[in-house]
Amino acid sequence: MMAILSSEMLHATSVAIDGRAVLLEGVSGVGKSDLALRLIDRGGVLVSDDRTLVVRQGDILVARAPDAIRGRIELRGLGIVVMPHVEDVPVALIVRLGGEPQRMPERRQRRLAGIAVPELAFDAFHASTPVKIEWALRQPEATPL
């Protein structure tokens, strides 16, 4: 019998939007913190920058910051700043950053700590990416025609 993980540490920045966490994943320099800042400017709240701990709580997965970086975000050209944050936010979406998004992507899910989470791919620096993420949260059933 395979044990189910109860938590995982991800190389991801996370932002809460309407009480649901979006995990922004990608290599260093791909724009995780920059995109997070734009989502925060639109009303989101920081959960964690660069590293996010996801923890299984029953049938849900919640996101939180490791103690050492809680309430801090690195903004290139400015440094590390302190900002309001939230913890233990239910994870709703994974966004893989880097490369050009597909016009009509297949629906994808990924398992984290044994929980299936929808996954999309976007370019962090496209002007419309924050709005697309908000739409993905509003219409999780959206699928290509």
mmCIF file with all atom_site columns, C-alpha atoms in Angstrom:
data_model
loop_
_atom_site.group_PDB
_atom_site.id
_atom_site.type_symbol
_atom_site.label_atom_id
_atom_site.label_alt_id
_atom_site.label_comp_id
_atom_site.label_asym_id
_atom_site.label_entity_id
_atom_site.label_seq_id
_atom_site.pdbx_PDB_ins_code
_atom_site.Cartn_x
_atom_site.Cartn_y
_atom_site.Cartn_z
_atom_site.occupancy
_atom_site.B_iso_or_equiv
_atom_site.pdbx_formal_charge
_atom_site.auth_seq_id
_atom_site.auth_comp_id
_atom_site.auth_asym_id
_atom_site.auth_atom_id
_atom_site.pdbx_PDB_model_num
ATOM 1   C CA . MET A 1 1   ? 0.000   0.000  0.000   1.00 0.00 ? 1   MET A CA 1
ATOM 2   C CA . MET A 1 2   ? 1.362   3.432  -0.998  1.00 0.00 ? 2   MET A CA 1
ATOM 3   C CA . ALA A 1 3   ? 1.370   6.168  1.656   1.00 0.00 ? 3   ALA A CA 1
ATOM 4   C CA . ILE A 1 4   ? -0.371  9.416  0.735   1.00 0.00 ? 4   ILE A CA 1
ATOM 5   C CA . LEU A 1 5   ? 1.733   12.525 1.252   1.00 0.00 ? 5   LEU A CA 1
ATOM 6   C CA . SER A 1 6   ? 0.267   14.984 3.711   1.00 0.00 ? 6   SER A CA 1
ATOM 7   C CA . SER A 1 7   ? 2.329   17.960 2.500   1.00 0.00 ? 7   SER A CA 1
ATOM 8   C CA . GLU A 1 8   ? 4.724   19.105 -0.232  1.00 0.00 ? 8   GLU A CA 1
ATOM 9   C CA . MET A 1 9   ? 7.079   22.075 -0.586  1.00 0.00 ? 9   MET A CA 1
ATOM 10  C CA . LEU A 1 10  ? 6.800   23.633 -4.038  1.00 0.00 ? 10  LEU A CA 1
ATOM 11  C CA . HIS A 1 11  ? 8.969   26.107 -5.929  1.00 0.00 ? 11  HIS A CA 1
ATOM 12  C CA . ALA A 1 12  ? 5.913   28.312 -6.379  1.00 0.00 ? 12  ALA A CA 1
ATOM 13  C CA . THR A 1 13  ? 4.599   31.729 -5.447  1.00 0.00 ? 13  THR A CA 1
ATOM 14  C CA . SER A 1 14  ? 1.005   31.720 -4.262  1.00 0.00 ? 14  SER A CA 1
ATOM 15  C CA . VAL A 1 15  ? -1.722  34.343 -4.163  1.00 0.00 ? 15  VAL A CA 1
ATOM 16  C CA . ALA A 1 16  ? -5.224  34.151 -2.694  1.00 0.00 ? 16  ALA A CA 1
ATOM 17  C CA . ILE A 1 17  ? -7.988  35.398 -4.977  1.00 0.00 ? 17  ILE A CA 1
ATOM 18  C CA . ASP A 1 18  ? -11.491 35.437 -3.476  1.00 0.00 ? 18  ASP A CA 1
ATOM 19  C CA . GLY A 1 19  ? -10.358 32.985 -0.798  1.00 0.00 ? 19  GLY A CA 1
ATOM 20  C CA . ARG A 1 20  ? -8.767  30.474 -3.199  1.00 0.00 ? 20  ARG A CA 1
ATOM 21  C CA . ALA A 1 21  ? -5.041  29.982 -3.715  1.00 0.00 ? 21  ALA A CA 1
ATOM 22  C CA . VAL A 1 22  ? -3.390  30.083 -7.119  1.00 0.00 ? 22  VAL A CA 1
ATOM 23  C CA . LEU A 1 23  ? 0.057   28.460 -7.275  1.00 0.00 ? 23  LEU A CA 1
ATOM 24  C CA . LEU A 1 24  ? 2.402   30.174 -9.759  1.00 0.00 ? 24  LEU A CA 1
ATOM 25  C CA . GLU A 1 25  ? 5.134   27.684 -10.716 1.00 0.00 ? 25  GLU A CA 1
ATOM 26  C CA . GLY A 1 26  ? 8.237   28.103 -12.820 1.00 0.00 ? 26  GLY A CA 1
ATOM 27  C CA . VAL A 1 27  ? 11.986  28.425 -12.847 1.00 0.00 ? 27  VAL A CA 1
ATOM 28  C CA . SER A 1 28  ? 13.762  31.389 -11.276 1.00 0.00 ? 28  SER A CA 1
ATOM 29  C CA . GLY A 1 29  ? 13.312  34.565 -13.322 1.00 0.00 ? 29  GLY A CA 1
ATOM 30  C CA . VAL A 1 30  ? 10.180  33.373 -15.152 1.00 0.00 ? 30  VAL A CA 1
ATOM 31  C CA . GLY A 1 31  ? 8.030   36.064 -13.501 1.00 0.00 ? 31  GLY A CA 1
ATOM 32  C CA . LYS A 1 32  ? 6.335   34.390 -10.529 1.00 0.00 ? 32  LYS A CA 1
ATOM 33  C CA . SER A 1 33  ? 6.706   37.356 -8.170  1.00 0.00 ? 33  SER A CA 1
ATOM 34  C CA . ASP A 1 34  ? 5.980   39.901 -10.907 1.00 0.00 ? 34  ASP A CA 1
ATOM 35  C CA . LEU A 1 35  ? 2.712   38.147 -11.799 1.00 0.00 ? 35  LEU A CA 1
ATOM 36  C CA . ALA A 1 36  ? 1.859   37.793 -8.096  1.00 0.00 ? 36  ALA A CA 1
ATOM 37  C CA . LEU A 1 37  ? 2.340   41.537 -7.637  1.00 0.00 ? 37  LEU A CA 1
ATOM 38  C CA . ARG A 1 38  ? -0.060  42.254 -10.515 1.00 0.00 ? 38  ARG A CA 1
ATOM 39  C CA . LEU A 1 39  ? -2.641  39.835 -9.055  1.00 0.00 ? 39  LEU A CA 1
ATOM 40  C CA . ILE A 1 40  ? -2.239  41.513 -5.639  1.00 0.00 ? 40  ILE A CA 1
ATOM 41  C CA . ASP A 1 41  ? -2.716  44.916 -7.280  1.00 0.00 ? 41  ASP A CA 1
ATOM 42  C CA . ARG A 1 42  ? -6.039  43.569 -8.645  1.00 0.00 ? 42  ARG A CA 1
ATOM 43  C CA . GLY A 1 43  ? -7.245  42.588 -5.140  1.00 0.00 ? 43  GLY A CA 1
ATOM 44  C CA . GLY A 1 44  ? -5.431  39.307 -4.423  1.00 0.00 ? 44  GLY A CA 1
ATOM 45  C CA . VAL A 1 45  ? -3.491  38.694 -1.218  1.00 0.00 ? 45  VAL A CA 1
ATOM 46  C CA . LEU A 1 46  ? -0.018  37.184 -0.876  1.00 0.00 ? 46  LEU A CA 1
ATOM 47  C CA . VAL A 1 47  ? 0.174   33.673 0.526   1.00 0.00 ? 47  VAL A CA 1
ATOM 48  C CA . SER A 1 48  ? 3.846   32.941 -0.141  1.00 0.00 ? 48  SER A CA 1
ATOM 49  C CA . ASP A 1 49  ? 6.659   34.023 -2.455  1.00 0.00 ? 49  ASP A CA 1
ATOM 50  C CA . ASP A 1 50  ? 8.966   31.574 -4.247  1.00 0.00 ? 50  ASP A CA 1
ATOM 51  C CA . ARG A 1 51  ? 8.313   28.614 -1.939  1.00 0.00 ? 51  ARG A CA 1
ATOM 52  C CA . THR A 1 52  ? 4.862   27.404 -0.940  1.00 0.00 ? 52  THR A CA 1
ATOM 53  C CA . LEU A 1 53  ? 4.010   24.612 1.466   1.00 0.00 ? 53  LEU A CA 1
ATOM 54  C CA . VAL A 1 54  ? 0.845   22.764 0.472   1.00 0.00 ? 54  VAL A CA 1
ATOM 55  C CA . VAL A 1 55  ? -0.788  20.702 3.207   1.00 0.00 ? 55  VAL A CA 1
ATOM 56  C CA . ARG A 1 56  ? -3.553  18.147 2.879   1.00 0.00 ? 56  ARG A CA 1
ATOM 57  C CA . GLN A 1 57  ? -6.396  18.741 5.324   1.00 0.00 ? 57  GLN A CA 1
ATOM 58  C CA . GLY A 1 58  ? -8.916  15.971 4.769   1.00 0.00 ? 58  GLY A CA 1
ATOM 59  C CA . ASP A 1 59  ? -10.131 16.295 1.174   1.00 0.00 ? 59  ASP A CA 1
ATOM 60  C CA . ILE A 1 60  ? -8.696  19.749 0.547   1.00 0.00 ? 60  ILE A CA 1
ATOM 61  C CA . LEU A 1 61  ? -5.247  21.147 -0.014  1.00 0.00 ? 61  LEU A CA 1
ATOM 62  C CA . VAL A 1 62  ? -4.235  24.425 1.633   1.00 0.00 ? 62  VAL A CA 1
ATOM 63  C CA . ALA A 1 63  ? -1.310  26.728 0.851   1.00 0.00 ? 63  ALA A CA 1
ATOM 64  C CA . ARG A 1 64  ? 0.901   28.503 3.374   1.00 0.00 ? 64  ARG A CA 1
ATOM 65  C CA . ALA A 1 65  ? 4.294   30.187 3.563   1.00 0.00 ? 65  ALA A CA 1
ATOM 66  C CA . PRO A 1 66  ? 7.303   28.646 5.265   1.00 0.00 ? 66  PRO A CA 1
ATOM 67  C CA . ASP A 1 67  ? 8.055   30.527 8.513   1.00 0.00 ? 67  ASP A CA 1
ATOM 68  C CA . ALA A 1 68  ? 11.251  32.176 7.232   1.00 0.00 ? 68  ALA A CA 1
ATOM 69  C CA . ILE A 1 69  ? 9.526   34.009 4.351   1.00 0.00 ? 69  ILE A CA 1
ATOM 70  C CA . ARG A 1 70  ? 6.010   34.599 5.706   1.00 0.00 ? 70  ARG A CA 1
ATOM 71  C CA . GLY A 1 71  ? 4.683   38.038 4.694   1.00 0.00 ? 71  GLY A CA 1
ATOM 72  C CA . ARG A 1 72  ? 7.633   38.831 2.415   1.00 0.00 ? 72  ARG A CA 1
ATOM 73  C CA . ILE A 1 73  ? 7.991   39.055 -1.345  1.00 0.00 ? 73  ILE A CA 1
ATOM 74  C CA . GLU A 1 74  ? 11.061  39.754 -3.475  1.00 0.00 ? 74  GLU A CA 1
ATOM 75  C CA . LEU A 1 75  ? 10.446  42.458 -6.049  1.00 0.00 ? 75  LEU A CA 1
ATOM 76  C CA . ARG A 1 76  ? 13.232  42.695 -8.622  1.00 0.00 ? 76  ARG A CA 1
ATOM 77  C CA . GLY A 1 77  ? 14.677  46.180 -8.677  1.00 0.00 ? 77  GLY A CA 1
ATOM 78  C CA . LEU A 1 78  ? 13.327  46.892 -5.187  1.00 0.00 ? 78  LEU A CA 1
ATOM 79  C CA . GLY A 1 79  ? 14.382  43.984 -2.950  1.00 0.00 ? 79  GLY A CA 1
ATOM 80  C CA . ILE A 1 80  ? 12.456  42.129 -0.270  1.00 0.00 ? 80  ILE A CA 1
ATOM 81  C CA . VAL A 1 81  ? 9.362   43.941 0.980   1.00 0.00 ? 81  VAL A CA 1
ATOM 82  C CA . VAL A 1 82  ? 6.880   43.136 3.726   1.00 0.00 ? 82  VAL A CA 1
ATOM 83  C CA . MET A 1 83  ? 3.208   42.974 2.802   1.00 0.00 ? 83  MET A CA 1
ATOM 84  C CA . PRO A 1 84  ? -0.079  41.641 4.159   1.00 0.00 ? 84  PRO A CA 1
ATOM 85  C CA . HIS A 1 85  ? -0.534  37.899 3.724   1.00 0.00 ? 85  HIS A CA 1
ATOM 86  C CA . VAL A 1 86  ? -2.949  35.068 4.471   1.00 0.00 ? 86  VAL A CA 1
ATOM 87  C CA . GLU A 1 87  ? -2.423  31.419 5.392   1.00 0.00 ? 87  GLU A CA 1
ATOM 88  C CA . ASP A 1 88  ? -4.106  28.062 4.927   1.00 0.00 ? 88  ASP A CA 1
ATOM 89  C CA . VAL A 1 89  ? -5.955  29.077 1.776   1.00 0.00 ? 89  VAL A CA 1
ATOM 90  C CA . PRO A 1 90  ? -7.612  26.241 -0.193  1.00 0.00 ? 90  PRO A CA 1
ATOM 91  C CA . VAL A 1 91  ? -5.678  25.560 -3.412  1.00 0.00 ? 91  VAL A CA 1
ATOM 92  C CA . ALA A 1 92  ? -7.825  26.007 -6.531  1.00 0.00 ? 92  ALA A CA 1
ATOM 93  C CA . LEU A 1 93  ? -5.381  26.249 -9.454  1.00 0.00 ? 93  LEU A CA 1
ATOM 94  C CA . ILE A 1 94  ? -1.785  25.634 -10.536 1.00 0.00 ? 94  ILE A CA 1
ATOM 95  C CA . VAL A 1 95  ? -0.392  27.977 -13.199 1.00 0.00 ? 95  VAL A CA 1
ATOM 96  C CA . ARG A 1 96  ? 2.788   26.789 -14.943 1.00 0.00 ? 96  ARG A CA 1
ATOM 97  C CA . LEU A 1 97  ? 4.765   29.770 -16.185 1.00 0.00 ? 97  LEU A CA 1
ATOM 98  C CA . GLY A 1 98  ? 7.131   29.897 -19.134 1.00 0.00 ? 98  GLY A CA 1
ATOM 99  C CA . GLY A 1 99  ? 6.612   29.521 -22.838 1.00 0.00 ? 99  GLY A CA 1
ATOM 100 C CA . GLU A 1 100 ? 3.686   30.469 -24.996 1.00 0.00 ? 100 GLU A CA 1
ATOM 101 C CA . PRO A 1 101 ? 0.235   29.232 -23.864 1.00 0.00 ? 101 PRO A CA 1
ATOM 102 C CA . GLN A 1 102 ? -1.654  26.939 -26.214 1.00 0.00 ? 102 GLN A CA 1
ATOM 103 C CA . ARG A 1 103 ? -4.612  28.399 -28.042 1.00 0.00 ? 103 ARG A CA 1
ATOM 104 C CA . MET A 1 104 ? -6.939  25.538 -27.084 1.00 0.00 ? 104 MET A CA 1
ATOM 105 C CA . PRO A 1 105 ? -5.269  23.606 -24.254 1.00 0.00 ? 105 PRO A CA 1
ATOM 106 C CA . GLU A 1 106 ? -6.408  20.250 -22.973 1.00 0.00 ? 106 GLU A CA 1
ATOM 107 C CA . ARG A 1 107 ? -7.809  20.212 -19.470 1.00 0.00 ? 107 ARG A CA 1
ATOM 108 C CA . ARG A 1 108 ? -5.052  19.077 -17.121 1.00 0.00 ? 108 ARG A CA 1
ATOM 109 C CA . GLN A 1 109 ? -4.849  18.189 -13.463 1.00 0.00 ? 109 GLN A CA 1
ATOM 110 C CA . ARG A 1 110 ? -1.930  17.449 -11.214 1.00 0.00 ? 110 ARG A CA 1
ATOM 111 C CA . ARG A 1 111 ? -1.893  15.610 -7.921  1.00 0.00 ? 111 ARG A CA 1
ATOM 112 C CA . LEU A 1 112 ? -0.354  17.369 -4.940  1.00 0.00 ? 112 LEU A CA 1
ATOM 113 C CA . ALA A 1 113 ? -0.301  15.506 -1.608  1.00 0.00 ? 113 ALA A CA 1
ATOM 114 C CA . GLY A 1 114 ? -2.864  13.147 -3.170  1.00 0.00 ? 114 GLY A CA 1
ATOM 115 C CA . ILE A 1 115 ? -5.333  15.889 -4.210  1.00 0.00 ? 115 ILE A CA 1
ATOM 116 C CA . ALA A 1 116 ? -6.112  16.634 -7.889  1.00 0.00 ? 116 ALA A CA 1
ATOM 117 C CA . VAL A 1 117 ? -5.682  20.320 -8.777  1.00 0.00 ? 117 VAL A CA 1
ATOM 118 C CA . PRO A 1 118 ? -6.486  21.914 -12.182 1.00 0.00 ? 118 PRO A CA 1
ATOM 119 C CA . GLU A 1 119 ? -3.398  23.140 -14.052 1.00 0.00 ? 119 GLU A CA 1
ATOM 120 C CA . LEU A 1 120 ? -2.993  25.758 -16.801 1.00 0.00 ? 120 LEU A CA 1
ATOM 121 C CA . ALA A 1 121 ? 0.034   27.237 -18.581 1.00 0.00 ? 121 ALA A CA 1
ATOM 122 C CA . PHE A 1 122 ? 0.573   30.957 -19.229 1.00 0.00 ? 122 PHE A CA 1
ATOM 123 C CA . ASP A 1 123 ? 3.321   33.469 -19.951 1.00 0.00 ? 123 ASP A CA 1
ATOM 124 C CA . ALA A 1 124 ? 3.777   35.509 -16.753 1.00 0.00 ? 124 ALA A CA 1
ATOM 125 C CA . PHE A 1 125 ? 4.521   38.729 -18.616 1.00 0.00 ? 125 PHE A CA 1
ATOM 126 C CA . HIS A 1 126 ? 1.509   38.869 -20.958 1.00 0.00 ? 126 HIS A CA 1
ATOM 127 C CA . ALA A 1 127 ? -0.664  41.810 -19.961 1.00 0.00 ? 127 ALA A CA 1
ATOM 128 C CA . SER A 1 128 ? -3.817  39.662 -19.948 1.00 0.00 ? 128 SER A CA 1
ATOM 129 C CA . THR A 1 129 ? -2.466  36.846 -17.759 1.00 0.00 ? 129 THR A CA 1
ATOM 130 C CA . PRO A 1 130 ? -3.847  38.164 -14.422 1.00 0.00 ? 130 PRO A CA 1
ATOM 131 C CA . VAL A 1 131 ? -7.311  38.513 -15.973 1.00 0.00 ? 131 VAL A CA 1
ATOM 132 C CA . LYS A 1 132 ? -7.111  35.033 -17.543 1.00 0.00 ? 132 LYS A CA 1
ATOM 133 C CA . ILE A 1 133 ? -6.262  33.547 -14.146 1.00 0.00 ? 133 ILE A CA 1
ATOM 134 C CA . GLU A 1 134 ? -9.285  35.275 -12.605 1.00 0.00 ? 134 GLU A CA 1
ATOM 135 C CA . TRP A 1 135 ? -11.499 33.910 -15.401 1.00 0.00 ? 135 TRP A CA 1
ATOM 136 C CA . ALA A 1 136 ? -10.095 30.415 -14.885 1.00 0.00 ? 136 ALA A CA 1
ATOM 137 C CA . LEU A 1 137 ? -11.160 30.610 -11.235 1.00 0.00 ? 137 LEU A CA 1
ATOM 138 C CA . ARG A 1 138 ? -14.644 31.877 -12.182 1.00 0.00 ? 138 ARG A CA 1
ATOM 139 C CA . GLN A 1 139 ? -15.174 29.241 -14.879 1.00 0.00 ? 139 GLN A CA 1
ATOM 140 C CA . PRO A 1 140 ? -13.225 26.112 -13.900 1.00 0.00 ? 140 PRO A CA 1
ATOM 141 C CA . GLU A 1 141 ? -15.327 24.042 -16.293 1.00 0.00 ? 141 GLU A CA 1
ATOM 142 C CA . ALA A 1 142 ? -14.093 26.048 -19.301 1.00 0.00 ? 142 ALA A CA 1
ATOM 143 C CA . THR A 1 143 ? -12.759 23.719 -21.937 1.00 0.00 ? 143 THR A CA 1
ATOM 144 C CA . PRO A 1 144 ? -11.683 24.033 -25.560 1.00 0.00 ? 144 PRO A CA 1
ATOM 145 C CA . LEU A 1 145 ? -14.386 23.793 -28.222 1.00 0.00 ? 145 LEU A CA 1
#
